[in-house]
mmCIF file of C-alpha atoms in Angstrom:
data_model
loop_
_atom_site.group_PDB
_atom_site.id
_atom_site.type_symbol
_atom_site.label_atom_id
_atom_site.label_comp_id
_atom_site.label_asym_id
_atom_site.label_seq_id
_atom_site.Cartn_x
_atom_site.Cartn_y
_atom_site.Cartn_z
ATOM 1 C CA MET A 263 64.383 -14.243 -1.230
ATOM 2 C CA LEU A 264 62.592 -14.842 -4.435
ATOM 3 C CA ILE A 265 63.201 -11.378 -5.786
ATOM 4 C CA GLY A 266 66.933 -11.762 -5.073
ATOM 5 C CA ILE A 267 67.107 -15.024 -6.985
ATOM 6 C CA LEU A 268 65.056 -13.462 -9.933
ATOM 7 C CA VAL A 269 67.308 -10.508 -10.119
ATOM 8 C CA GLY A 270 70.430 -12.563 -10.042
ATOM 9 C CA MET A 271 69.214 -14.830 -12.784
ATOM 10 C CA SER A 272 68.208 -11.836 -14.914
ATOM 11 C CA LYS A 273 71.704 -10.362 -14.843
ATOM 12 C CA THR A 274 73.311 -13.534 -16.116
ATOM 13 C CA GLY A 275 71.151 -14.061 -19.108
ATOM 14 C CA VAL A 276 67.709 -15.252 -18.014
ATOM 15 C CA HIS A 277 66.085 -12.102 -19.472
ATOM 16 C CA GLY A 278 62.762 -11.054 -18.324
ATOM 17 C CA VAL A 279 62.660 -12.605 -14.794
ATOM 18 C CA GLY A 280 64.013 -9.371 -13.511
ATOM 19 C CA MET A 281 61.081 -7.501 -14.989
ATOM 20 C CA ILE A 282 58.777 -9.925 -13.274
ATOM 21 C CA ALA A 283 60.469 -9.147 -9.935
ATOM 22 C CA VAL A 284 59.674 -5.336 -10.398
ATOM 23 C CA PRO A 285 55.859 -5.572 -10.183
ATOM 24 C CA LEU A 286 56.214 -8.067 -7.327
ATOM 25 C CA LEU A 287 58.135 -5.514 -5.330
ATOM 26 C CA ALA A 288 55.972 -2.678 -6.436
ATOM 27 C CA ALA A 289 52.918 -4.487 -5.218
ATOM 28 C CA THR A 290 54.377 -4.542 -1.673
ATOM 29 C CA PHE A 291 56.148 -1.203 -1.415
ATOM 30 C CA GLY A 292 54.544 0.916 -4.194
ATOM 31 C CA GLY A 293 55.958 1.901 -7.520
ATOM 32 C CA LYS A 294 58.345 4.764 -6.590
ATOM 33 C CA ALA A 295 59.465 3.377 -3.308
ATOM 34 C CA SER A 296 60.169 0.018 -4.774
ATOM 35 C CA SER A 297 62.331 1.400 -7.457
ATOM 36 C CA GLY A 298 64.718 2.754 -4.832
ATOM 37 C CA LEU A 299 64.673 -0.542 -3.010
ATOM 38 C CA MET A 300 65.336 -2.585 -6.220
ATOM 39 C CA LEU A 301 68.211 -0.353 -7.408
ATOM 40 C CA PRO A 302 70.896 -1.657 -4.999
ATOM 41 C CA LEU A 303 69.722 -5.267 -5.704
ATOM 42 C CA LEU A 304 70.288 -4.618 -9.446
ATOM 43 C CA ILE A 305 73.707 -3.155 -8.889
ATOM 44 C CA MET A 306 74.803 -6.146 -6.801
ATOM 45 C CA ALA A 307 73.566 -8.476 -9.554
ATOM 46 C CA ASP A 308 75.163 -6.316 -12.262
ATOM 47 C CA VAL A 309 78.623 -7.030 -10.627
ATOM 48 C CA PHE A 310 77.917 -10.806 -11.047
ATOM 49 C CA GLY A 311 76.850 -10.434 -14.634
ATOM 50 C CA VAL A 312 79.804 -8.220 -15.677
ATOM 51 C CA SER A 313 82.281 -10.461 -13.759
ATOM 52 C CA TYR A 314 81.209 -13.520 -15.886
ATOM 53 C CA TYR A 315 80.432 -11.861 -19.263
ATOM 54 C CA HIS A 316 82.650 -8.802 -19.407
ATOM 55 C CA ARG A 317 84.723 -10.189 -22.305
ATOM 56 C CA HIS A 318 81.744 -10.371 -24.582
ATOM 57 C CA ALA A 319 80.603 -6.643 -24.476
ATOM 58 C CA GLU A 320 80.268 -4.833 -27.721
ATOM 59 C CA TRP A 321 81.628 -1.376 -26.699
ATOM 60 C CA LYS A 322 80.790 0.377 -29.998
ATOM 61 C CA TYR A 323 77.168 -0.014 -29.234
ATOM 62 C CA LEU A 324 77.569 0.928 -25.580
ATOM 63 C CA ILE A 325 79.370 4.236 -26.643
ATOM 64 C CA LYS A 326 76.332 5.175 -28.833
ATOM 65 C CA LEU A 327 73.837 4.412 -26.134
ATOM 66 C CA PHE A 328 75.420 6.013 -22.945
ATOM 67 C CA PRO A 329 74.979 9.745 -23.783
ATOM 68 C CA TRP A 330 71.235 9.277 -24.677
ATOM 69 C CA ALA A 331 70.614 7.002 -21.688
ATOM 70 C CA ILE A 332 71.811 9.866 -19.483
ATOM 71 C CA VAL A 333 69.197 12.130 -21.041
ATOM 72 C CA GLY A 334 66.599 9.464 -20.434
ATOM 73 C CA VAL A 335 67.522 9.152 -16.691
ATOM 74 C CA LEU A 336 67.256 12.890 -16.281
ATOM 75 C CA LEU A 337 63.806 12.923 -17.945
ATOM 76 C CA GLY A 338 62.792 10.054 -15.778
ATOM 77 C CA THR A 339 63.886 11.685 -12.645
ATOM 78 C CA TRP A 340 61.820 14.736 -13.395
ATOM 79 C CA THR A 341 58.633 12.692 -14.570
ATOM 80 C CA GLY A 342 58.859 10.469 -11.581
ATOM 81 C CA ASN A 343 57.686 13.456 -9.327
ATOM 82 C CA TYR A 344 54.451 13.837 -11.138
ATOM 83 C CA ILE A 345 52.918 10.308 -11.701
ATOM 84 C CA ASP A 346 51.163 7.987 -9.257
ATOM 85 C CA ASP A 347 51.819 4.237 -8.987
ATOM 86 C CA GLN A 348 48.841 3.147 -11.197
ATOM 87 C CA LEU A 349 49.947 5.438 -14.020
ATOM 88 C CA PHE A 350 53.453 4.180 -13.599
ATOM 89 C CA ARG A 351 52.455 0.534 -13.939
ATOM 90 C CA THR A 352 50.293 1.453 -16.996
ATOM 91 C CA ILE A 353 53.073 3.299 -18.719
ATOM 92 C CA MET A 354 55.559 0.627 -18.006
ATOM 93 C CA GLY A 355 53.295 -2.115 -19.324
ATOM 94 C CA THR A 356 52.492 -0.268 -22.431
ATOM 95 C CA ILE A 357 56.147 0.366 -23.142
ATOM 96 C CA ILE A 358 57.002 -3.275 -22.782
ATOM 97 C CA PHE A 359 54.141 -4.433 -25.048
ATOM 98 C CA ALA A 360 55.230 -1.936 -27.607
ATOM 99 C CA SER A 361 58.728 -3.135 -27.359
ATOM 100 C CA LEU A 362 57.644 -6.691 -27.732
ATOM 101 C CA GLY A 363 55.663 -5.883 -30.918
ATOM 102 C CA ILE A 364 58.699 -4.354 -32.451
ATOM 103 C CA MET A 365 60.885 -7.372 -31.580
ATOM 104 C CA VAL A 366 58.476 -9.801 -33.141
ATOM 105 C CA TRP A 367 58.294 -7.644 -36.289
ATOM 106 C CA LEU A 368 62.056 -7.575 -36.501
ATOM 107 C CA GLU A 369 62.194 -11.358 -36.393
ATOM 108 C CA LYS A 370 60.016 -11.367 -39.594
ATOM 109 C CA VAL A 371 62.010 -8.800 -41.558
ATOM 110 C CA SER A 372 65.240 -9.608 -43.460
ATOM 111 C CA LYS A 373 67.899 -10.878 -41.078
ATOM 112 C CA ASP A 374 70.588 -8.926 -43.000
ATOM 113 C CA LYS A 375 68.945 -5.696 -42.332
ATOM 114 C CA ILE A 376 70.407 -4.153 -39.118
ATOM 115 C CA PRO A 377 69.072 -0.668 -38.112
ATOM 116 C CA ASP A 378 72.478 0.540 -36.912
ATOM 117 C CA TYR A 379 71.610 4.267 -37.241
ATOM 118 C CA TRP A 380 72.436 7.097 -34.878
ATOM 119 C CA TRP A 381 68.749 7.991 -34.506
ATOM 120 C CA PHE A 382 67.773 4.446 -33.603
ATOM 121 C CA ALA A 383 70.472 4.383 -30.784
ATOM 122 C CA MET A 384 69.227 7.909 -29.704
ATOM 123 C CA ILE A 385 65.654 6.824 -29.361
ATOM 124 C CA LEU A 386 66.230 3.520 -27.583
ATOM 125 C CA GLY A 387 68.918 5.030 -25.434
ATOM 126 C CA ILE A 388 66.596 7.720 -24.194
ATOM 127 C CA ALA A 389 63.847 5.154 -23.750
ATOM 128 C CA ALA A 390 66.187 2.847 -21.805
ATOM 129 C CA GLY A 391 67.367 5.692 -19.508
ATOM 130 C CA PHE A 392 63.790 6.859 -18.896
ATOM 131 C CA THR A 393 62.377 3.349 -18.138
ATOM 132 C CA THR A 394 65.223 2.350 -15.972
ATOM 133 C CA MET A 395 64.885 5.379 -13.863
ATOM 134 C CA VAL A 396 61.178 5.487 -13.520
ATOM 135 C CA GLY A 397 60.724 1.749 -12.863
ATOM 136 C CA ASN A 398 64.013 -0.201 -13.366
ATOM 137 C CA LEU A 399 62.376 -1.693 -16.513
ATOM 138 C CA ALA A 400 64.780 -0.888 -19.316
ATOM 139 C CA GLY A 401 65.302 -4.612 -19.973
ATOM 140 C CA SER A 402 62.677 -4.800 -22.684
ATOM 141 C CA THR A 403 64.101 -1.664 -24.403
ATOM 142 C CA MET A 404 67.559 -2.816 -24.262
ATOM 143 C CA ALA A 405 66.450 -6.260 -25.627
ATOM 144 C CA LEU A 406 64.988 -4.483 -28.563
ATOM 145 C CA TYR A 407 68.125 -2.771 -29.408
ATOM 146 C CA LEU A 408 70.425 -5.679 -28.914
ATOM 147 C CA LEU A 409 68.273 -8.101 -30.736
ATOM 148 C CA SER A 410 68.019 -5.505 -33.534
ATOM 149 C CA MET A 411 71.757 -5.504 -33.702
ATOM 150 C CA ARG A 412 71.625 -9.306 -34.267
ATOM 151 C CA MET A 413 73.916 -10.019 -31.317
ATOM 152 C CA PRO A 414 74.739 -13.637 -30.387
ATOM 153 C CA LYS A 415 73.755 -14.801 -26.939
ATOM 154 C CA ASN A 416 76.994 -14.030 -25.093
ATOM 155 C CA GLU A 417 77.444 -10.622 -26.674
ATOM 156 C CA PHE A 418 73.834 -9.711 -25.814
ATOM 157 C CA ILE A 419 74.341 -10.523 -22.133
ATOM 158 C CA GLY A 420 77.848 -9.023 -21.908
ATOM 159 C CA THR A 421 76.791 -5.677 -23.515
ATOM 160 C CA ALA A 422 73.628 -5.384 -21.431
ATOM 161 C CA ALA A 423 75.551 -6.193 -18.260
ATOM 162 C CA TRP A 424 78.014 -3.318 -18.730
ATOM 163 C CA PHE A 425 75.247 -0.949 -19.859
ATOM 164 C CA PHE A 426 73.255 -1.511 -16.686
ATOM 165 C CA LEU A 427 76.101 -1.484 -14.271
ATOM 166 C CA ALA A 428 77.096 2.064 -15.617
ATOM 167 C CA VAL A 429 73.664 3.419 -15.801
ATOM 168 C CA ASN A 430 72.437 2.024 -12.505
ATOM 169 C CA TRP A 431 75.313 3.636 -10.698
ATOM 170 C CA PHE A 432 74.456 6.870 -12.365
ATOM 171 C CA LYS A 433 70.961 6.696 -11.068
ATOM 172 C CA VAL A 434 71.980 6.330 -7.411
ATOM 173 C CA PRO A 435 72.443 10.101 -6.555
ATOM 174 C CA PHE A 436 69.027 10.910 -7.915
ATOM 175 C CA HIS A 437 67.295 8.170 -5.818
ATOM 176 C CA ILE A 438 69.129 9.457 -2.695
ATOM 177 C CA TRP A 439 68.703 13.136 -2.962
ATOM 178 C CA SER A 440 65.974 13.848 -5.432
ATOM 179 C CA TRP A 441 63.440 11.007 -4.810
ATOM 180 C CA GLN A 442 64.898 10.076 -1.343
ATOM 181 C CA THR A 443 64.007 6.444 -2.131
ATOM 182 C CA ILE A 444 67.379 5.001 -0.981
ATOM 183 C CA THR A 445 68.107 5.206 2.747
ATOM 184 C CA LEU A 446 70.459 3.517 5.243
ATOM 185 C CA ASN A 447 67.579 1.186 6.306
ATOM 186 C CA SER A 448 66.698 0.253 2.690
ATOM 187 C CA LEU A 449 70.362 -0.525 1.924
ATOM 188 C CA LEU A 450 70.585 -2.785 5.028
ATOM 189 C CA LEU A 451 67.502 -4.624 3.740
ATOM 190 C CA ASP A 452 68.933 -5.072 0.373
ATOM 191 C CA LEU A 453 72.190 -6.495 1.649
ATOM 192 C CA THR A 454 70.167 -9.430 3.211
ATOM 193 C CA ALA A 455 69.348 -10.526 -0.271
ATOM 194 C CA LEU A 456 72.922 -10.731 -1.437
ATOM 195 C CA PRO A 457 73.196 -14.552 -0.921
ATOM 196 C CA MET A 458 70.086 -15.142 -2.935
ATOM 197 C CA ILE A 459 71.371 -12.823 -5.790
ATOM 198 C CA ALA A 460 74.514 -14.854 -5.932
ATOM 199 C CA LEU A 461 72.576 -18.063 -6.103
ATOM 200 C CA GLY A 462 70.339 -16.529 -8.889
ATOM 201 C CA ALA A 463 73.397 -15.534 -10.837
ATOM 202 C CA TYR A 464 74.773 -19.009 -10.631
ATOM 203 C CA LEU A 465 71.542 -20.526 -11.786
ATOM 204 C CA GLY A 466 71.233 -18.064 -14.591
ATOM 205 C CA ILE A 467 74.603 -19.057 -16.038
ATOM 206 C CA LYS A 468 73.663 -22.727 -15.859
ATOM 207 C CA VAL A 469 70.286 -22.311 -17.516
ATOM 208 C CA ILE A 470 71.673 -20.051 -20.377
ATOM 209 C CA LYS A 471 74.478 -22.392 -21.311
ATOM 210 C CA LYS A 472 71.809 -24.868 -22.403
ATOM 211 C CA VAL A 473 69.996 -22.409 -24.647
ATOM 212 C CA SER A 474 70.942 -21.869 -28.264
ATOM 213 C CA ASP A 475 71.350 -18.430 -29.905
ATOM 214 C CA GLN A 476 68.060 -18.722 -31.826
ATOM 215 C CA ASN A 477 66.105 -20.131 -28.893
ATOM 216 C CA PHE A 478 67.529 -17.315 -26.811
ATOM 217 C CA ARG A 479 66.036 -14.772 -28.989
ATOM 218 C CA TRP A 480 62.594 -16.216 -28.676
ATOM 219 C CA PHE A 481 63.118 -16.828 -24.908
ATOM 220 C CA VAL A 482 63.812 -13.045 -24.484
ATOM 221 C CA MET A 483 60.507 -12.178 -26.290
ATOM 222 C CA ILE A 484 58.424 -14.694 -24.266
ATOM 223 C CA MET A 485 59.840 -13.568 -20.986
ATOM 224 C CA THR A 486 59.295 -9.884 -21.899
ATOM 225 C CA ALA A 487 55.629 -10.612 -22.706
ATOM 226 C CA LEU A 488 55.221 -12.278 -19.277
ATOM 227 C CA ALA A 489 56.766 -9.276 -17.581
ATOM 228 C CA ALA A 490 54.340 -6.941 -19.315
ATOM 229 C CA VAL A 491 51.368 -9.000 -18.224
ATOM 230 C CA PHE A 492 52.594 -8.926 -14.600
ATOM 231 C CA MET A 493 52.985 -5.152 -14.832
ATOM 232 C CA VAL A 494 49.575 -4.284 -16.265
ATOM 233 C CA PHE A 495 47.455 -6.844 -14.385
#
């Protein structure tokens, strides 16, 4: 129930609470198994996010990210066969903390300097694809990219919603046939969380409406830090 609400809220703008849900699920089912259980929950929540924020997506950035995200997913699929749960948690926590450091640094540099370079999209696109495949934890990487592009609140949420809807669907075959972490039983269990995901999505929309663009940026960074703490400890 709690995980469904957190996932729903994360997809309608309350960034970071979804990353808190990941280690909660991993603590119960294990890192790799929980990633397959989490994926259908994320896809259901993605639908709510896209339905509400689809008009705000910035497709010029998505087009740059998608090819590199595919590369990252393929790398994550291969790597996931060779790491245990503890190493998985350590890697994910380290990535989140590193992303957070860069986010804070970007807040201190010139607001007019936007790193809209092909290599920047390549690095973060691969990182997002890798982290979303290995642990459904690409939120911090995408936050780094979208905050770097100085996106307003709604554009940030809408662009992220479309990115994850597309990439999460792309991951499904690898979870079914390569990792075998999605089964009929796991899908039936996921479906029981749908009402809570819908409730979380509604609550997320209400919460974010009350947050200004500038406060939203710092909110994203604080929630990212909390998610990293949950993952490492």
